[in-house]
CSV table of C-alpha atoms in Angstrom, one decimal:
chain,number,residue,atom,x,y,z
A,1,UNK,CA,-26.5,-59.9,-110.0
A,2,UNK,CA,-26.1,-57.0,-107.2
A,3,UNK,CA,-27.9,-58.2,-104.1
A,4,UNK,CA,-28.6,-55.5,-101.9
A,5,UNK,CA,-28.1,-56.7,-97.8
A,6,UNK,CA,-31.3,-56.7,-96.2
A,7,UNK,CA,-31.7,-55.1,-92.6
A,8,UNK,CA,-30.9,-58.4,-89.9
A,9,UNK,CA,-31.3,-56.7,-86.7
A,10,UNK,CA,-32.4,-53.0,-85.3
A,11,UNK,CA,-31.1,-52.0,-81.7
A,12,UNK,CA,-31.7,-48.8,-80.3
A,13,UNK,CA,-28.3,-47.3,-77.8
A,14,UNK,CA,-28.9,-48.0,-74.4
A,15,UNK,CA,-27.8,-45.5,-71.5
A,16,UNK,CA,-24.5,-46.5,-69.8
A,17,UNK,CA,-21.8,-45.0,-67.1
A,18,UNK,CA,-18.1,-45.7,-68.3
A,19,UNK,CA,-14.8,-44.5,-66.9
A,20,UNK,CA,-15.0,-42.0,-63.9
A,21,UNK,CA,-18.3,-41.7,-64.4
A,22,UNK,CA,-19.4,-40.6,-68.0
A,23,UNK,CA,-22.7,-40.8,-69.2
A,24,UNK,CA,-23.1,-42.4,-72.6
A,25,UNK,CA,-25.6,-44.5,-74.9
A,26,UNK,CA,-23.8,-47.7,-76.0
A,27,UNK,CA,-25.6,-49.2,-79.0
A,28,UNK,CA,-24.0,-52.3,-78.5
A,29,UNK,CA,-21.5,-54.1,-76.8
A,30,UNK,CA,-20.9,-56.9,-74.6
A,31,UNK,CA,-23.9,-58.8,-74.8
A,32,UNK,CA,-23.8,-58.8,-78.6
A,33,UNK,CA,-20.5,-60.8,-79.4
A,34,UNK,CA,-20.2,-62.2,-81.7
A,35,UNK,CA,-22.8,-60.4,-83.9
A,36,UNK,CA,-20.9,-57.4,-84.8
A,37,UNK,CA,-17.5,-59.3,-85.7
A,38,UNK,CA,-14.6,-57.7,-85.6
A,39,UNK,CA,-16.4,-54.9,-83.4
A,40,UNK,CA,-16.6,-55.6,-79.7
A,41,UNK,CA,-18.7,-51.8,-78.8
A,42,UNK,CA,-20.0,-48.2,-79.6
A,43,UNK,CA,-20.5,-45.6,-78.0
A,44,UNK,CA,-22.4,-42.6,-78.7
A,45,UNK,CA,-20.7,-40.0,-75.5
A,46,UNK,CA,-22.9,-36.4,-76.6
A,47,UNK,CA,-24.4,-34.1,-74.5
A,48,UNK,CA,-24.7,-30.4,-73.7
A,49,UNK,CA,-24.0,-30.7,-69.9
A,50,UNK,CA,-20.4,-30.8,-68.8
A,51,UNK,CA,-21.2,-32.8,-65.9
A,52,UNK,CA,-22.1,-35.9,-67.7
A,53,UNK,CA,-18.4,-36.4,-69.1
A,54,UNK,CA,-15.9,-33.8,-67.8
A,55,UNK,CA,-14.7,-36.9,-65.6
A,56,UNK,CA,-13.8,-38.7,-68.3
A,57,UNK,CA,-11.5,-41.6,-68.5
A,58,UNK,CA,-8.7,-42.1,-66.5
A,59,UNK,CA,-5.3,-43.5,-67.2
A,60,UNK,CA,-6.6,-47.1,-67.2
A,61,UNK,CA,-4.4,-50.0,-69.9
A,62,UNK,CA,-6.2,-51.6,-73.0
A,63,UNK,CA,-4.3,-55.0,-74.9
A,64,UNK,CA,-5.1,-56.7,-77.6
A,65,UNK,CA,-7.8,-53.7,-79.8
A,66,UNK,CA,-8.0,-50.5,-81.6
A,67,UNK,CA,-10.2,-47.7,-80.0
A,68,UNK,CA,-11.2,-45.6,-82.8
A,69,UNK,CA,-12.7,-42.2,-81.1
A,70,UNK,CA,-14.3,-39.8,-83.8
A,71,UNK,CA,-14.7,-36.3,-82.5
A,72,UNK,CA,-17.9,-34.3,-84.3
A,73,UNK,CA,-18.3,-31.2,-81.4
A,74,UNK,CA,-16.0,-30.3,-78.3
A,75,UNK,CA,-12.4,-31.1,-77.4
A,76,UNK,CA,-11.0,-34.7,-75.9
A,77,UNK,CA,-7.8,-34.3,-74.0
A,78,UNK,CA,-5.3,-37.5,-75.0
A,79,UNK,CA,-2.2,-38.9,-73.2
A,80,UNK,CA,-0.8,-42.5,-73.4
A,81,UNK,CA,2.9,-44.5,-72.5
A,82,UNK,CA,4.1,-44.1,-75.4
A,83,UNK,CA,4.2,-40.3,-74.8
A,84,UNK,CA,1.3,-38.6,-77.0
A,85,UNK,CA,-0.3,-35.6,-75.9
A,86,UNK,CA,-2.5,-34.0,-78.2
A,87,UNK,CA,-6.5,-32.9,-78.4
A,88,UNK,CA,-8.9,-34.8,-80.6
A,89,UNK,CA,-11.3,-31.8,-81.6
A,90,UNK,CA,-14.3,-31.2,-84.0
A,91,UNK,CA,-14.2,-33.6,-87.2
A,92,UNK,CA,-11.0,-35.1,-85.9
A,93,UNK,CA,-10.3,-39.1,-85.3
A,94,UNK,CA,-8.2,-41.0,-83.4
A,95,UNK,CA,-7.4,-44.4,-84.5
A,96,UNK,CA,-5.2,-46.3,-81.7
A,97,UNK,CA,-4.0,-49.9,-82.1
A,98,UNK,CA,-3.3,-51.0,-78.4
A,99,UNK,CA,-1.7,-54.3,-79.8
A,100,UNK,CA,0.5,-55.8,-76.8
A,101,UNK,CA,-0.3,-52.9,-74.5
A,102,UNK,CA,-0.8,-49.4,-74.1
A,103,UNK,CA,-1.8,-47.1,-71.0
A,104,UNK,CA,-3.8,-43.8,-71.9
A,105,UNK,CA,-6.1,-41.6,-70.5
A,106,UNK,CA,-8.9,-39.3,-72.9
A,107,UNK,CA,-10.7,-36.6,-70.9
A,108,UNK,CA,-13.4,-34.4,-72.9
A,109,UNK,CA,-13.8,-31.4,-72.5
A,110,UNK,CA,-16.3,-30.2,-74.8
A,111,UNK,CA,-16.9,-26.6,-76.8
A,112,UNK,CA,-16.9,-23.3,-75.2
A,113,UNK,CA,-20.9,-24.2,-74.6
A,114,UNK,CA,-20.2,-27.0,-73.4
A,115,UNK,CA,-21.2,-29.4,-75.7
A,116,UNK,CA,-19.7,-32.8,-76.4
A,117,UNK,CA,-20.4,-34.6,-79.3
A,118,UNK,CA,-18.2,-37.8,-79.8
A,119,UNK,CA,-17.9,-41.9,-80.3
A,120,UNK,CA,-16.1,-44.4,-79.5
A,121,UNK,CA,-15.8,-47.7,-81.7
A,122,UNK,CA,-13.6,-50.6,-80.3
A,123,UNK,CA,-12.5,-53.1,-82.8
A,124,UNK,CA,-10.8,-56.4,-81.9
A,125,UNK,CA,-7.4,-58.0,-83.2
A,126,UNK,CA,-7.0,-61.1,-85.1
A,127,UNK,CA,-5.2,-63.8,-82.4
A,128,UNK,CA,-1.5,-63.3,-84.0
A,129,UNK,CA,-1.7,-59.5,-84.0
A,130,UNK,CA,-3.1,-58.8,-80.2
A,131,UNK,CA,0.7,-58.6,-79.1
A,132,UNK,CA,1.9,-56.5,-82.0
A,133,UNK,CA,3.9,-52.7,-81.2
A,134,UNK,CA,0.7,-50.5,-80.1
A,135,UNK,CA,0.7,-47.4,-82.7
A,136,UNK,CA,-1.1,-44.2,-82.7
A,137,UNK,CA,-3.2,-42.3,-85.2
A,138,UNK,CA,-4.5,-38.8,-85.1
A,139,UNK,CA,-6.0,-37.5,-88.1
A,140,UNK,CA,-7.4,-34.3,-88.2
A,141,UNK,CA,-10.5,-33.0,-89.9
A,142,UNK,CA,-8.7,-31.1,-92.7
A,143,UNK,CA,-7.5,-34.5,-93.9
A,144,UNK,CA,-10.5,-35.8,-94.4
A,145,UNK,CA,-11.7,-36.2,-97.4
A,146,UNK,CA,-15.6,-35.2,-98.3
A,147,UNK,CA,-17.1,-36.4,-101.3
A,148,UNK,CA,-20.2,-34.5,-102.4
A,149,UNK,CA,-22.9,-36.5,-104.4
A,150,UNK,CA,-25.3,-34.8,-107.5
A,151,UNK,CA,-28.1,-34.9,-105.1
A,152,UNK,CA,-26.2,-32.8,-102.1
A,153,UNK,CA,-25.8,-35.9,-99.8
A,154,UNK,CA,-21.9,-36.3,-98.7
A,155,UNK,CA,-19.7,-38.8,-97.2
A,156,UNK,CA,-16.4,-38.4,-94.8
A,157,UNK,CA,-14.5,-40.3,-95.7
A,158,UNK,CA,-12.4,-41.6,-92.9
A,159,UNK,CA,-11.1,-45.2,-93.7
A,160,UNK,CA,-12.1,-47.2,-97.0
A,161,UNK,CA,-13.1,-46.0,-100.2
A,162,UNK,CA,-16.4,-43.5,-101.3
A,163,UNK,CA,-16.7,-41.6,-104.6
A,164,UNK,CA,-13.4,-42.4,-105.6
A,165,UNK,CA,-11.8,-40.6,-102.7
A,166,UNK,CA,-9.5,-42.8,-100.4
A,167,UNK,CA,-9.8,-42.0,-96.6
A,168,UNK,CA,-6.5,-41.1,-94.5
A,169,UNK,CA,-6.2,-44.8,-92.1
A,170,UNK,CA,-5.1,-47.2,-93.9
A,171,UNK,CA,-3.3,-50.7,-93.8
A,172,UNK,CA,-5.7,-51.4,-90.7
A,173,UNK,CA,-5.9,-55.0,-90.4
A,174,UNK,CA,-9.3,-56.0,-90.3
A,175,UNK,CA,-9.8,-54.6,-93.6
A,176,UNK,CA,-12.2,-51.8,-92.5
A,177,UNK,CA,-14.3,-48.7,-93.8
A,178,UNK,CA,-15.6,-45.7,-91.7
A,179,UNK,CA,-17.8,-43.3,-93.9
A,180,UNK,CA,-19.7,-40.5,-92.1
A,181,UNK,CA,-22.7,-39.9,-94.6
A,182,UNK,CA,-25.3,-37.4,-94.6
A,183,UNK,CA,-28.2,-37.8,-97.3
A,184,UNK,CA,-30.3,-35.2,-97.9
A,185,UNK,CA,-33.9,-35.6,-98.0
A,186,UNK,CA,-36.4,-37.3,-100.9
A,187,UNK,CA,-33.1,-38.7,-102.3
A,188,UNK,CA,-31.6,-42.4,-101.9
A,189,UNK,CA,-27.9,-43.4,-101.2
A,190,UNK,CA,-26.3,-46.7,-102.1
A,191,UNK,CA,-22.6,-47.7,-101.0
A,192,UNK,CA,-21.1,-51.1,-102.1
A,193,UNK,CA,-19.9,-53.4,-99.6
A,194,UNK,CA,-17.8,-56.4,-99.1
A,195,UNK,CA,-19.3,-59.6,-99.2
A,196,UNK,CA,-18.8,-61.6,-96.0
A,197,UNK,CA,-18.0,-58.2,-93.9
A,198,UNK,CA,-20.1,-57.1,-91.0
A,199,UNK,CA,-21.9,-54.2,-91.6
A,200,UNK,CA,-24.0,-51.5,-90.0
A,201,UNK,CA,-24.9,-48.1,-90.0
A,202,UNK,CA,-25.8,-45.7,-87.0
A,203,UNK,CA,-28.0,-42.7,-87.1
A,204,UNK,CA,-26.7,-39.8,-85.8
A,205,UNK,CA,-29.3,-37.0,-87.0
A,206,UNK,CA,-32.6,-37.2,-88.9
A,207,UNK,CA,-34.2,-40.4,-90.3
A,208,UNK,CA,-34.5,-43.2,-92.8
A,209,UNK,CA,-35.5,-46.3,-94.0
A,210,UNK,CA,-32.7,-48.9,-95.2
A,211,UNK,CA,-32.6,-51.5,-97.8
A,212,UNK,CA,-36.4,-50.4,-98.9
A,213,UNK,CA,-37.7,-51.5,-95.7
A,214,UNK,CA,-40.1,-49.8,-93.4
A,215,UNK,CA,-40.3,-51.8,-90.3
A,216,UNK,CA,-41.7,-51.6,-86.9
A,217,UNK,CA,-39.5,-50.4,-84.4
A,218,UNK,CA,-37.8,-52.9,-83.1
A,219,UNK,CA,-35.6,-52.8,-79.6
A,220,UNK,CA,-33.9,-55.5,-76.9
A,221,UNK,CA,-34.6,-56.1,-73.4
A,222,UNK,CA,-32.4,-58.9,-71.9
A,223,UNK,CA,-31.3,-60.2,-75.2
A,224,UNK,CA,-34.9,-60.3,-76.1
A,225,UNK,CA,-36.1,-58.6,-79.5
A,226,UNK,CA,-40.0,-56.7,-79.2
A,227,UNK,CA,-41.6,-54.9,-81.9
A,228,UNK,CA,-43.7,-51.8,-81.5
A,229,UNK,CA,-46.0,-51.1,-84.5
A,230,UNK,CA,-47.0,-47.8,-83.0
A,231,UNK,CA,-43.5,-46.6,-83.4
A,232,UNK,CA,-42.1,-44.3,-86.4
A,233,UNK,CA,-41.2,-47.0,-89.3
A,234,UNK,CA,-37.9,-45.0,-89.8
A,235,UNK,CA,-34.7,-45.7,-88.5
A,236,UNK,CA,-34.1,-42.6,-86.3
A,237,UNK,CA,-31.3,-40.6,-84.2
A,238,UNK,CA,-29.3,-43.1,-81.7
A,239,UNK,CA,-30.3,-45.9,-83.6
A,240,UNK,CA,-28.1,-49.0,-85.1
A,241,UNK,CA,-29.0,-51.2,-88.4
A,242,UNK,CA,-26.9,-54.1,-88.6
A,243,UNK,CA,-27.5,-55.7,-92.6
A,244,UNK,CA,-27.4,-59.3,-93.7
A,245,UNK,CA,-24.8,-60.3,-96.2
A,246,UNK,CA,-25.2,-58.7,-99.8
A,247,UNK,CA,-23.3,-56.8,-102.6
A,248,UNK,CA,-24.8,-52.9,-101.3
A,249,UNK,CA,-26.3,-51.1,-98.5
A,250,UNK,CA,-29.5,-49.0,-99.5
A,251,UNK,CA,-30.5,-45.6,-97.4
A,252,UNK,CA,-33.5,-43.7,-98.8
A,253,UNK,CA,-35.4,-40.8,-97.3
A,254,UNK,CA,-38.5,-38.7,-97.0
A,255,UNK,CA,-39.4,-35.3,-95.6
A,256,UNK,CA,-36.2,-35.4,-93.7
A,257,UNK,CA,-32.6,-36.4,-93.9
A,258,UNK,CA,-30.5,-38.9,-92.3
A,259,UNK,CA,-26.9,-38.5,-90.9
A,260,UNK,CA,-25.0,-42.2,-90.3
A,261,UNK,CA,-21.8,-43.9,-89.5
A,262,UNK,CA,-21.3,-46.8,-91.6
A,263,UNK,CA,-19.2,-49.0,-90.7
A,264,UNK,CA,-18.2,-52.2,-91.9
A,265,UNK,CA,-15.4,-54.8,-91.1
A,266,UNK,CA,-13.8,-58.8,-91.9
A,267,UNK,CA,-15.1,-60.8,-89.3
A,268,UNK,CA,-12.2,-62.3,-87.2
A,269,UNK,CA,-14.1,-65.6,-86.1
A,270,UNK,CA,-12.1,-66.4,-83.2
A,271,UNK,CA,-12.9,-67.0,-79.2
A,272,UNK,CA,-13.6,-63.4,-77.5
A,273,UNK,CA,-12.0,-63.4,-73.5
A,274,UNK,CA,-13.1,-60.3,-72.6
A,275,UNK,CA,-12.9,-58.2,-69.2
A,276,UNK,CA,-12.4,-54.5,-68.7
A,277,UNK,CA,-10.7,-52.7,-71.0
A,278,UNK,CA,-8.7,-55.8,-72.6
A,279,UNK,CA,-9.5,-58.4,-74.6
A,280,UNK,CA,-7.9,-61.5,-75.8
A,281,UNK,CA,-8.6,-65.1,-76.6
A,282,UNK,CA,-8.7,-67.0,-73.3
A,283,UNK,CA,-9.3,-66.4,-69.9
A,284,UNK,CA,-5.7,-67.4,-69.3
A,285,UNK,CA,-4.3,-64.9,-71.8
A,286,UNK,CA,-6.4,-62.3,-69.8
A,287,UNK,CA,-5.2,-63.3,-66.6
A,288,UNK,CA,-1.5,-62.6,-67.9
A,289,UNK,CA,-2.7,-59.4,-69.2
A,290,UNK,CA,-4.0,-58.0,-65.6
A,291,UNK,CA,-1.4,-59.9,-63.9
A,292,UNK,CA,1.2,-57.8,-65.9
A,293,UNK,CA,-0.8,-54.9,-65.5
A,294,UNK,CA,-0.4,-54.9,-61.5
A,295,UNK,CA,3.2,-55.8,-61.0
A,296,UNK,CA,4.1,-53.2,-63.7
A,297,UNK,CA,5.5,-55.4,-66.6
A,298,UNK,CA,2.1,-54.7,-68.7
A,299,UNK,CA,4.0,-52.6,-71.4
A,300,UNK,CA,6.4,-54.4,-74.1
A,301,UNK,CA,7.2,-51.7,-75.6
A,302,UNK,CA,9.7,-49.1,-74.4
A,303,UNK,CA,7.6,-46.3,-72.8
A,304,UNK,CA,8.3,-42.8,-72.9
């Protein structure tokens, strides 16, 4: 029997300041590891005001991830050591293992209005791949495939499988799918997932309820969850659904629809040492890692 995964935990994206100063909602992060196994953060970096990102991020090193940066409005300036240039720009992706090391920089630039619309999804690296040869992906948006469903909804599909359409990343090691869905509304979506894969959804436009439930809000405050009956039962813009275990995921909506990222994964289930922009599996292993960093042997491989 098909058990659809029930809704385990709603979060709403918090404000944040990352790099040289860009303004940001990060929906989670940190403080939720190990609940989104293999995923360490996102981050949700739109806005209409140039001076809340044109600072951008710096060159600055990551080890032992992938930084997966999916570009929906504006431009995002890329360089790294092993001597890519490029832009990411509207619908494009950027899929980068960091593996033993790699130093980059991404500065966005926005549209010609000045609108940036953007995330950022870190995943981690399974213990005997966090020193494997760093690689680069940049997949633009006419590579994409888009599957459109009988009822008008349609899924992007970036990495795993959706309406028989196979996304361009592949052979990623944590086994992964990245769908970018938009259901129309008074409809209902259903995607099958993995068993024993995390997986969640974030909202992006519009709103739904998941799994058939229609919960009161619920948000954190210092790792503790509250509940606001007064709230809009839907699961709204800047909003994240993680689901329970099961064989499906369930969106269905009303007067309005609902854009999401779902995202799922294989959980790693290994220690997390984590500081910065690197992270390994001990606090010795990290040490190493910044150690290298500062007296310039940080890169293995041969940089351009």
């Amino acid at each position: 029997m098909t058990e659809t995964r029930k809704i385990r935990q709603v979060l709403k994206s918090k404000p944040a300041i990352e790099g040289a100063g860009v303004h940001l909602k990060r929906a989670f992060g940190r403080s939720q590891v190990p609940m989104f196994d293999p995923f360490l953060l996102l981050d949700d970096f739109r806005s209409d005001n140039p001076e809340d990102y044109i600072k951008g991020f710096p060159w600055h090193p990551h080890r032992g991830i992938e930084t997966i940066t999916y570009v929906l409005q504006g431009d995002v300036e890329h360089g790294d050591s092993m001597g890519n240039k490029g832009v990411i720009s509207s619908g494009d992706i950027q899929w980068m293992t960091a593996g033993s090391g790699i130093i980059h920089q991404e500065m966005p630039k926005g549209d010609p209005k000045g609108v940036m619309l953007g995330f950022q999804l870190w995943a981690n690296l399974p213990k005997v791949y966090k020193m494997m040869e760093p690689r680069y992906r940049d997949v633009k948006s006419g590579q994409i495939p888009e599957v459109m469903l009988d009822n008008g909804s349609k899924v992007r599909v970036i990495c795993g499988k959706a309406g028989g359409q196979q996304g361009p990343v592949r052979d990623i090691i944590t086994d992964p799918e990245y769908l970018d869905i938009t259901v129309t509304a008074r409809s209902e979506f259903v995607h099958p997932t993995k068993r024993g894969h995390t997986v969640f959804a974030y909202v992006i436009e519009g709103k739904g309820y998941f799994c058939k439930e229609k919960l009161p809000f619920s948000y954190e405050i210092e790792g503790v969850n509250y509940f606001d009956l007064q709230r809009d039962p839907f699961v709204s813009n800047e909003t994240l659904v993680l689901f329970d275990d099961g064989d499906q995921m369930m969106v269905s909506t009303e007067d309005d629809a609902v854009r999401f990222l779902l995202i799922s994964g294989k959980p790693l289930g290994e220690p997390v040492a984590w500081y910065g922009p690197i992270v390994m599996n001990t606090e010795d292993e990290l040490r190493i890692a910044f150690d290298e960093y500062h007296n310039g042997t940080f890169i293995k491989h041969r940089r351009v």
